[in-house]
Coordinates of C-alpha atoms in Angstrom, one line a residue:
M65 CA 4.1 72.2 -16.3
K66 CA 4.9 72.9 -13.2
R67 CA 1.0 71.6 -11.5
I68 CA 2.4 68.6 -13.3
I69 CA 5.6 67.8 -11.5
F70 CA 4.0 69.2 -8.2
L71 CA 1.1 66.8 -8.7
L72 CA 3.9 64.0 -9.0
S73 CA 6.3 65.4 -5.6
V74 CA 3.2 65.5 -3.2
L75 CA 1.9 61.8 -5.3
Y76 CA 5.5 60.5 -4.9
F77 CA 6.5 61.5 -1.7
P78 CA 4.0 59.4 0.6
L79 CA 5.9 56.3 -1.0
L80 CA 9.3 57.4 -0.8
I81 CA 8.9 57.9 3.8
S82 CA 6.2 54.8 3.8
C83 CA 9.3 52.8 3.0
S84 CA 12.0 52.1 5.5
S85 CA 15.2 49.6 5.5
D86 CA 16.3 46.2 7.0
K87 CA 17.5 48.0 9.7
S88 CA 14.4 49.8 11.5
N89 CA 13.1 46.2 12.1
P90 CA 15.1 43.9 12.9
I91 CA 14.1 40.3 12.8
V92 CA 12.8 38.9 15.8
L93 CA 13.6 35.4 17.1
P94 CA 10.7 33.2 19.1
P95 CA 12.5 32.8 22.7
A96 CA 13.5 28.7 23.2
A97 CA 11.2 26.6 23.9
I98 CA 11.3 26.5 28.1
N99 CA 10.9 23.2 29.7
S100 CA 11.0 21.2 27.1
L101 CA 13.2 18.0 26.3
S102 CA 14.0 16.8 22.3
A103 CA 15.6 14.4 20.7
K104 CA 15.1 11.5 17.7
V105 CA 15.2 8.5 19.3
N106 CA 16.6 6.0 16.7
G107 CA 15.4 8.4 14.4
A108 CA 12.2 9.0 15.4
E109 CA 11.8 12.3 16.9
V110 CA 10.5 12.9 20.1
L111 CA 9.5 15.7 22.6
F112 CA 9.1 15.8 25.7
N113 CA 6.8 19.2 27.7
V114 CA 5.8 18.0 30.9
A115 CA 8.7 19.0 34.0
S116 CA 9.5 17.6 36.9
V117 CA 12.3 18.9 38.8
V118 CA 13.4 17.9 42.2
K119 CA 15.8 18.6 44.5
E120 CA 17.6 17.1 47.5
T121 CA 20.1 18.3 49.5
H122 CA 22.8 16.7 50.8
P123 CA 25.3 18.2 53.0
D124 CA 28.1 19.1 50.7
Y125 CA 26.3 19.7 47.6
T126 CA 22.7 19.5 46.1
D127 CA 21.3 17.2 43.2
L128 CA 18.5 17.6 41.2
I129 CA 16.5 14.9 40.0
V130 CA 15.2 15.8 37.1
T131 CA 11.6 14.0 35.0
M132 CA 10.8 15.0 31.5
T133 CA 7.2 13.2 30.1
K134 CA 5.0 13.4 27.3
S135 CA 1.3 15.3 27.9
T136 CA 0.1 13.0 25.2
D137 CA 1.7 9.3 25.4
A138 CA 2.2 8.7 29.1
T139 CA 4.7 5.5 27.9
K140 CA 7.7 7.6 27.5
K141 CA 9.5 9.5 29.7
I142 CA 13.1 10.7 30.4
V143 CA 14.4 10.6 33.6
F144 CA 18.3 11.8 34.5
N145 CA 20.4 12.9 38.1
L146 CA 23.2 16.0 38.4
E147 CA 24.5 18.0 40.9
Q148 CA 23.3 21.1 40.9
L149 CA 25.0 23.9 39.8
Q150 CA 27.3 21.5 37.8
T151 CA 28.7 22.3 33.8
G152 CA 30.3 20.0 31.4
V153 CA 29.6 16.0 30.3
D154 CA 30.5 15.2 34.3
A155 CA 27.5 16.5 35.8
C156 CA 24.8 13.7 34.7
Y157 CA 25.6 11.1 36.0
Y158 CA 22.1 8.7 35.6
F159 CA 19.8 9.0 32.5
V160 CA 17.1 6.9 31.5
Y161 CA 14.8 6.5 28.8
T162 CA 11.6 4.2 28.9
Q163 CA 9.5 3.1 26.9
D164 CA 6.3 0.6 27.0
D165 CA 7.6 -0.4 30.2
I166 CA 11.5 -0.9 29.1
N167 CA 14.3 0.4 31.0
Y168 CA 17.1 1.9 28.9
A169 CA 19.6 3.7 30.6
L170 CA 22.6 5.3 30.7
E171 CA 26.1 2.1 30.8
V172 CA 29.6 2.7 32.3
N173 CA 32.3 3.2 29.9
N174 CA 29.7 3.6 26.7
S175 CA 29.6 6.2 24.0
F176 CA 26.1 8.2 25.7
V177 CA 27.3 11.9 26.1
A178 CA 25.1 14.1 28.0
N179 CA 26.8 17.7 28.4
L180 CA 25.1 20.4 30.5
T181 CA 25.9 24.0 29.3
T182 CA 24.2 26.2 31.4
N183 CA 23.4 24.6 35.3
T184 CA 21.9 27.8 37.4
E185 CA 19.9 28.2 40.7
H186 CA 16.6 27.7 38.6
N187 CA 17.8 26.7 34.8
I188 CA 19.7 23.7 33.5
K189 CA 20.3 23.5 29.1
G190 CA 21.9 20.7 27.1
T191 CA 22.4 18.8 24.6
F192 CA 22.8 14.8 25.1
T193 CA 23.5 11.7 22.4
G194 CA 24.5 8.1 22.4
R195 CA 23.7 5.1 23.1
L196 CA 21.5 3.4 26.3
Y197 CA 21.3 -0.3 26.8
T198 CA 18.4 -2.3 28.9
D199 CA 19.6 -3.9 32.5
D200 CA 20.7 -7.6 30.5
Q201 CA 21.7 -4.9 27.4
S202 CA 19.7 -8.0 25.3
A203 CA 17.8 -4.1 23.5
Y204 CA 19.4 -0.7 23.3
V205 CA 17.2 2.2 21.8
D206 CA 20.2 5.3 19.9
I207 CA 19.5 8.9 20.6
T208 CA 20.5 11.5 18.6
E209 CA 19.8 15.7 18.6
G210 CA 19.2 15.5 22.5
A211 CA 18.2 19.1 23.8
F212 CA 17.0 20.3 26.3
N213 CA 15.9 23.3 28.4
I214 CA 14.1 23.0 31.6
T215 CA 13.5 26.3 34.0
Y216 CA 12.0 25.6 37.7

């Protein structure tokens, strides 16, 4: 009988020590996509994955001109301008979505909102949503769930 208990103990012990609690193995989430911009344009998901950021230095401030393109589709791009180091809904003052050589732009007093949540020396993050119009306002696109994270 002692041998049976000893044998069961020997077999059970490795199983006991091989188990671990969830606290010792935390879930590691993947990092947010860097140098990407995603949005739904008229309901269709669009991902821009090539970033270009140009700095224009002025006496009292520095502008950033951001161009996002798709590596797989040259007919679509987004260009937006903002003042470096400024955050909030007033930081972005120019926003254009181009598709098939047609520009859809931010119009004065429309419902388009871009919100910069991070704007540091080398990183910008934010969200955007709303409606952009052609120059003659004969056509528009609705953009929802827009988000970007760009390191430059």
